[in-house]
PDB file of C-alpha atoms in Angstrom:
ATOM      1  CA  UNK F   1      -1.949  -1.898   4.879  1.00  0.00           C
ATOM      2  CA  UNK F   2      -3.353  -5.335   5.621  1.00  0.00           C
ATOM      3  CA  UNK F   3      -4.271  -6.061   9.220  1.00  0.00           C
ATOM      4  CA  UNK F   4      -2.615  -2.829  10.289  1.00  0.00           C
ATOM      5  CA  UNK F   5       0.320  -4.125  12.330  1.00  0.00           C
ATOM      6  CA  UNK F   6       3.143  -2.701  10.224  1.00  0.00           C
ATOM      7  CA  UNK F   7       1.598   0.737   9.759  1.00  0.00           C
ATOM      8  CA  UNK F   8       0.640   0.921  13.445  1.00  0.00           C
ATOM      9  CA  UNK F   9       4.254   0.242  14.407  1.00  0.00           C
ATOM     10  CA  UNK F  10       5.697   2.580  11.793  1.00  0.00           C
ATOM     11  CA  UNK F  11       3.278   5.376  12.712  1.00  0.00           C
ATOM     12  CA  UNK F  12       4.115   4.962  16.402  1.00  0.00           C
ATOM     13  CA  UNK F  13       7.844   5.298  15.679  1.00  0.00           C
ATOM     14  CA  UNK F  14       7.517   8.118  13.140  1.00  0.00           C
ATOM     15  CA  UNK F  15       5.197  10.228  15.297  1.00  0.00           C
ATOM     16  CA  UNK F  16       7.469   9.703  18.340  1.00  0.00           C
ATOM     17  CA  UNK F  17      10.460  11.013  16.396  1.00  0.00           C
ATOM     18  CA  UNK F  18       8.671  13.687  14.355  1.00  0.00           C
ATOM     19  CA  UNK F  19       5.121  14.398  15.579  1.00  0.00           C
ATOM     20  CA  UNK F  20       4.329  16.629  12.592  1.00  0.00           C
ATOM     21  CA  UNK F  21       5.182  13.998  10.000  1.00  0.00           C
ATOM     22  CA  UNK F  22       2.361  12.772   7.806  1.00  0.00           C
ATOM     23  CA  UNK F  23       1.800   9.008   7.725  1.00  0.00           C
ATOM     24  CA  UNK F  24      -0.203   7.684   4.774  1.00  0.00           C
ATOM     25  CA  UNK F  25      -1.205   4.056   4.329  1.00  0.00           C
ATOM     26  CA  UNK F  26      -1.827   2.261   1.041  1.00  0.00           C
ATOM     27  CA  UNK F  27      -4.302  -0.498   0.256  1.00  0.00           C
ATOM     28  CA  UNK F  28      -5.642  -2.315  -2.764  1.00  0.00           C
ATOM     29  CA  UNK F  29      -9.064  -0.920  -3.617  1.00  0.00           C
ATOM     30  CA  UNK F  30     -10.369  -4.495  -3.521  1.00  0.00           C
ATOM     31  CA  UNK F  31      -9.109  -5.046   0.027  1.00  0.00           C
ATOM     32  CA  UNK F  32      -9.408  -1.572   1.491  1.00  0.00           C
ATOM     33  CA  UNK F  33     -10.657  -2.952   4.819  1.00  0.00           C
ATOM     34  CA  UNK F  34      -8.941  -0.369   7.031  1.00  0.00           C
ATOM     35  CA  UNK F  35      -9.966   2.569   4.827  1.00  0.00           C
ATOM     36  CA  UNK F  36     -13.528   1.313   4.592  1.00  0.00           C
ATOM     37  CA  UNK F  37     -13.715   0.789   8.336  1.00  0.00           C
ATOM     38  CA  UNK F  38     -12.396   4.301   8.990  1.00  0.00           C
ATOM     39  CA  UNK F  39     -14.909   5.675   6.461  1.00  0.00           C
ATOM     40  CA  UNK F  40     -17.771   3.872   8.232  1.00  0.00           C
ATOM     41  CA  UNK F  41     -18.353   1.180   5.591  1.00  0.00           C
ATOM     42  CA  UNK F  42     -19.003  -2.293   6.978  1.00  0.00           C
ATOM     43  CA  UNK F  43     -19.643  -4.212   3.753  1.00  0.00           C
ATOM     44  CA  UNK F  44     -17.591  -7.005   2.240  1.00  0.00           C
ATOM     45  CA  UNK F  45     -14.158  -6.585   0.687  1.00  0.00           C
ATOM     46  CA  UNK F  46     -12.282  -9.012  -1.509  1.00  0.00           C
ATOM     47  CA  UNK F  47     -11.435 -10.265  -4.945  1.00  0.00           C
ATOM     48  CA  UNK F  48      -8.383 -11.292  -6.914  1.00  0.00           C
ATOM     49  CA  UNK F  49      -5.612  -8.840  -6.109  1.00  0.00           C
ATOM     50  CA  UNK F  50      -1.962  -8.521  -6.954  1.00  0.00           C
ATOM     51  CA  UNK F  51      -1.443  -7.109  -3.453  1.00  0.00           C
ATOM     52  CA  UNK F  52      -2.091 -10.460  -1.781  1.00  0.00           C
ATOM     53  CA  UNK F  53       0.269  -9.637   1.099  1.00  0.00           C
ATOM     54  CA  UNK F  54      -2.246  -7.071   2.338  1.00  0.00           C
ATOM     55  CA  UNK F  55      -5.437  -8.879   1.278  1.00  0.00           C
ATOM     56  CA  UNK F  56      -7.097  -8.771   4.679  1.00  0.00           C
ATOM     57  CA  UNK F  57     -10.875  -8.731   5.033  1.00  0.00           C
ATOM     58  CA  UNK F  58     -10.985  -7.503   8.609  1.00  0.00           C
ATOM     59  CA  UNK F  59      -8.295  -5.446  10.333  1.00  0.00           C
ATOM     60  CA  UNK F  60      -7.180  -5.997  13.910  1.00  0.00           C
ATOM     61  CA  UNK F  61      -9.170  -3.895  16.426  1.00  0.00           C
ATOM     62  CA  UNK F  62      -5.984  -3.157  18.396  1.00  0.00           C
ATOM     63  CA  UNK F  63      -4.216  -1.916  15.285  1.00  0.00           C
ATOM     64  CA  UNK F  64      -7.243   0.116  14.205  1.00  0.00           C
ATOM     65  CA  UNK F  65      -7.125   2.060  17.460  1.00  0.00           C
ATOM     66  CA  UNK F  66      -3.501   3.020  16.776  1.00  0.00           C
ATOM     67  CA  UNK F  67      -4.219   3.793  13.119  1.00  0.00           C
ATOM     68  CA  UNK F  68      -7.113   6.096  14.055  1.00  0.00           C
ATOM     69  CA  UNK F  69      -4.848   7.965  16.434  1.00  0.00           C
ATOM     70  CA  UNK F  70      -1.613   8.199  14.435  1.00  0.00           C
ATOM     71  CA  UNK F  71      -2.188   7.611  10.712  1.00  0.00           C
ATOM     72  CA  UNK F  72      -3.209  10.687   8.773  1.00  0.00           C
ATOM     73  CA  UNK F  73      -5.034   8.829   6.037  1.00  0.00           C
ATOM     74  CA  UNK F  74      -5.326   5.635   4.042  1.00  0.00           C
ATOM     75  CA  UNK F  75      -5.442   5.769   0.243  1.00  0.00           C
ATOM     76  CA  UNK F  76      -6.267   2.984  -2.198  1.00  0.00           C
ATOM     77  CA  UNK F  77      -4.769   1.944  -5.517  1.00  0.00           C
ATOM     78  CA  UNK F  78      -6.407   0.106  -8.404  1.00  0.00           C
ATOM     79  CA  UNK F  79      -5.106  -3.238  -9.603  1.00  0.00           C
ATOM     80  CA  UNK F  80      -3.831  -1.550 -12.763  1.00  0.00           C
ATOM     81  CA  UNK F  81      -1.916   1.057 -10.728  1.00  0.00           C
ATOM     82  CA  UNK F  82      -0.428  -1.659  -8.511  1.00  0.00           C
ATOM     83  CA  UNK F  83       0.630  -3.744 -11.508  1.00  0.00           C
ATOM     84  CA  UNK F  84       2.198  -0.741 -13.216  1.00  0.00           C
ATOM     85  CA  UNK F  85       4.135   0.132 -10.057  1.00  0.00           C
ATOM     86  CA  UNK F  86       5.445  -3.426  -9.569  1.00  0.00           C
ATOM     87  CA  UNK F  87       6.624  -3.442 -13.191  1.00  0.00           C
ATOM     88  CA  UNK F  88       8.288  -0.043 -12.862  1.00  0.00           C
ATOM     89  CA  UNK F  89      10.109  -1.074  -9.676  1.00  0.00           C
ATOM     90  CA  UNK F  90      11.518  -4.053 -11.565  1.00  0.00           C
ATOM     91  CA  UNK F  91      12.228  -2.181 -14.784  1.00  0.00           C
ATOM     92  CA  UNK F  92      13.626   1.058 -13.344  1.00  0.00           C
ATOM     93  CA  UNK F  93      15.056   0.052  -9.970  1.00  0.00           C
ATOM     94  CA  UNK F  94      15.850  -3.629 -10.685  1.00  0.00           C
ATOM     95  CA  UNK F  95      13.836  -4.490  -7.590  1.00  0.00           C
ATOM     96  CA  UNK F  96      11.490  -7.476  -7.402  1.00  0.00           C
ATOM     97  CA  UNK F  97       8.621  -6.356  -5.199  1.00  0.00           C
ATOM     98  CA  UNK F  98       5.279  -7.870  -4.324  1.00  0.00           C
ATOM     99  CA  UNK F  99       1.951  -6.174  -4.947  1.00  0.00           C
ATOM    100  CA  UNK F 100       1.749  -4.673  -1.456  1.00  0.00           C
ATOM    101  CA  UNK F 101       4.815  -2.573  -2.276  1.00  0.00           C
ATOM    102  CA  UNK F 102       3.264  -1.652  -5.619  1.00  0.00           C
ATOM    103  CA  UNK F 103       0.217  -0.320  -3.769  1.00  0.00           C
ATOM    104  CA  UNK F 104       2.444   2.011  -1.766  1.00  0.00           C
ATOM    105  CA  UNK F 105       4.217   3.341  -4.846  1.00  0.00           C
ATOM    106  CA  UNK F 106       0.901   3.732  -6.670  1.00  0.00           C
ATOM    107  CA  UNK F 107      -0.489   5.849  -3.822  1.00  0.00           C
ATOM    108  CA  UNK F 108       2.631   8.036  -3.890  1.00  0.00           C
ATOM    109  CA  UNK F 109       2.214   8.511  -7.638  1.00  0.00           C
ATOM    110  CA  UNK F 110      -1.426   9.513  -7.205  1.00  0.00           C
ATOM    111  CA  UNK F 111      -0.347  12.201  -4.733  1.00  0.00           C
ATOM    112  CA  UNK F 112       2.710  13.634  -6.506  1.00  0.00           C
ATOM    113  CA  UNK F 113       1.365  17.191  -6.606  1.00  0.00           C
ATOM    114  CA  UNK F 114       0.571  17.142  -2.895  1.00  0.00           C
ATOM    115  CA  UNK F 115       3.921  15.567  -2.013  1.00  0.00           C
ATOM    116  CA  UNK F 116       6.074  17.818  -4.187  1.00  0.00           C
ATOM    117  CA  UNK F 117       8.947  19.291  -2.202  1.00  0.00           C
ATOM    118  CA  UNK F 118       8.413  16.951   0.754  1.00  0.00           C
ATOM    119  CA  UNK F 119      10.586  14.113   1.991  1.00  0.00           C
ATOM    120  CA  UNK F 120       8.765  10.878   1.202  1.00  0.00           C
ATOM    121  CA  UNK F 121       9.540   7.363   2.381  1.00  0.00           C
ATOM    122  CA  UNK F 122       8.212   4.097   0.999  1.00  0.00           C
ATOM    123  CA  UNK F 123       8.475   0.875   2.955  1.00  0.00           C
ATOM    124  CA  UNK F 124       9.625  -1.903   0.657  1.00  0.00           C
ATOM    125  CA  UNK F 125       9.036  -4.953   2.774  1.00  0.00           C
ATOM    126  CA  UNK F 126       8.471  -7.879   0.489  1.00  0.00           C
ATOM    127  CA  UNK F 127       9.432  -9.570  -2.743  1.00  0.00           C
ATOM    128  CA  UNK F 128       7.124 -12.539  -2.419  1.00  0.00           C
ATOM    129  CA  UNK F 129       5.638 -12.628  -5.898  1.00  0.00           C
ATOM    130  CA  UNK F 130       4.936 -15.731  -7.959  1.00  0.00           C
ATOM    131  CA  UNK F 131       7.426 -16.040 -10.830  1.00  0.00           C
ATOM    132  CA  UNK F 132       4.709 -16.849 -13.384  1.00  0.00           C
ATOM    133  CA  UNK F 133       2.704 -13.816 -12.299  1.00  0.00           C
ATOM    134  CA  UNK F 134       5.832 -11.678 -12.465  1.00  0.00           C
ATOM    135  CA  UNK F 135       6.582 -12.867 -16.007  1.00  0.00           C
ATOM    136  CA  UNK F 136       3.034 -11.950 -17.049  1.00  0.00           C
ATOM    137  CA  UNK F 137       3.456  -8.496 -15.487  1.00  0.00           C
ATOM    138  CA  UNK F 138       6.719  -8.018 -17.348  1.00  0.00           C
ATOM    139  CA  UNK F 139       5.142  -8.921 -20.693  1.00  0.00           C
ATOM    140  CA  UNK F 140       2.191  -6.590 -20.116  1.00  0.00           C
ATOM    141  CA  UNK F 141       4.500  -3.830 -18.920  1.00  0.00           C
ATOM    142  CA  UNK F 142       6.685  -4.101 -21.994  1.00  0.00           C
ATOM    143  CA  UNK F 143       3.629  -3.811 -24.243  1.00  0.00           C
ATOM    144  CA  UNK F 144       2.420  -0.616 -22.533  1.00  0.00           C
TER     145      UNK F 144
END
C-alpha cells in the first residue's frame, strides 16, 4: 500500500463480489503511512526501503476514506522480511518482483497461522527492481 489507490480499488471490487472477504494491505514498516494514519500517528515516515514502489509519505485522503470503510487491516513488513520475500519469489517461483510485492508476501508469511485453511490472494503488480540491487539480494539470499 502506497497512496492507497490500488488497495482502494481492489477492496471495492472484492467486497462487492464477496462482502465477507477479508482484505489486508501490506506496507514497509519505514513507509507505513496508511497504517500509521489509521492508528492515529501523525509523525514522519521514511528511509531507505526496498519497497520503493509504495514509499509514500502521505496517503490520498480520498483513498483513505475507502480504506477505512473496506480494508480490514494494514500490516507492515521489515526490510529484512521484504528482501527475503523478493529473493524467495525469484528463487522458488522464478519471478522477478519489486519490493512492494515482497511486502505483500512478507505480510502473508507473518500471518500463516491465521490464514491457514483460507483462500489467499497476493497481487503481484510490479517487477521494477534495479538489476544491481537484485544481484545484491541474490547474493545475500544465497548466503542465508
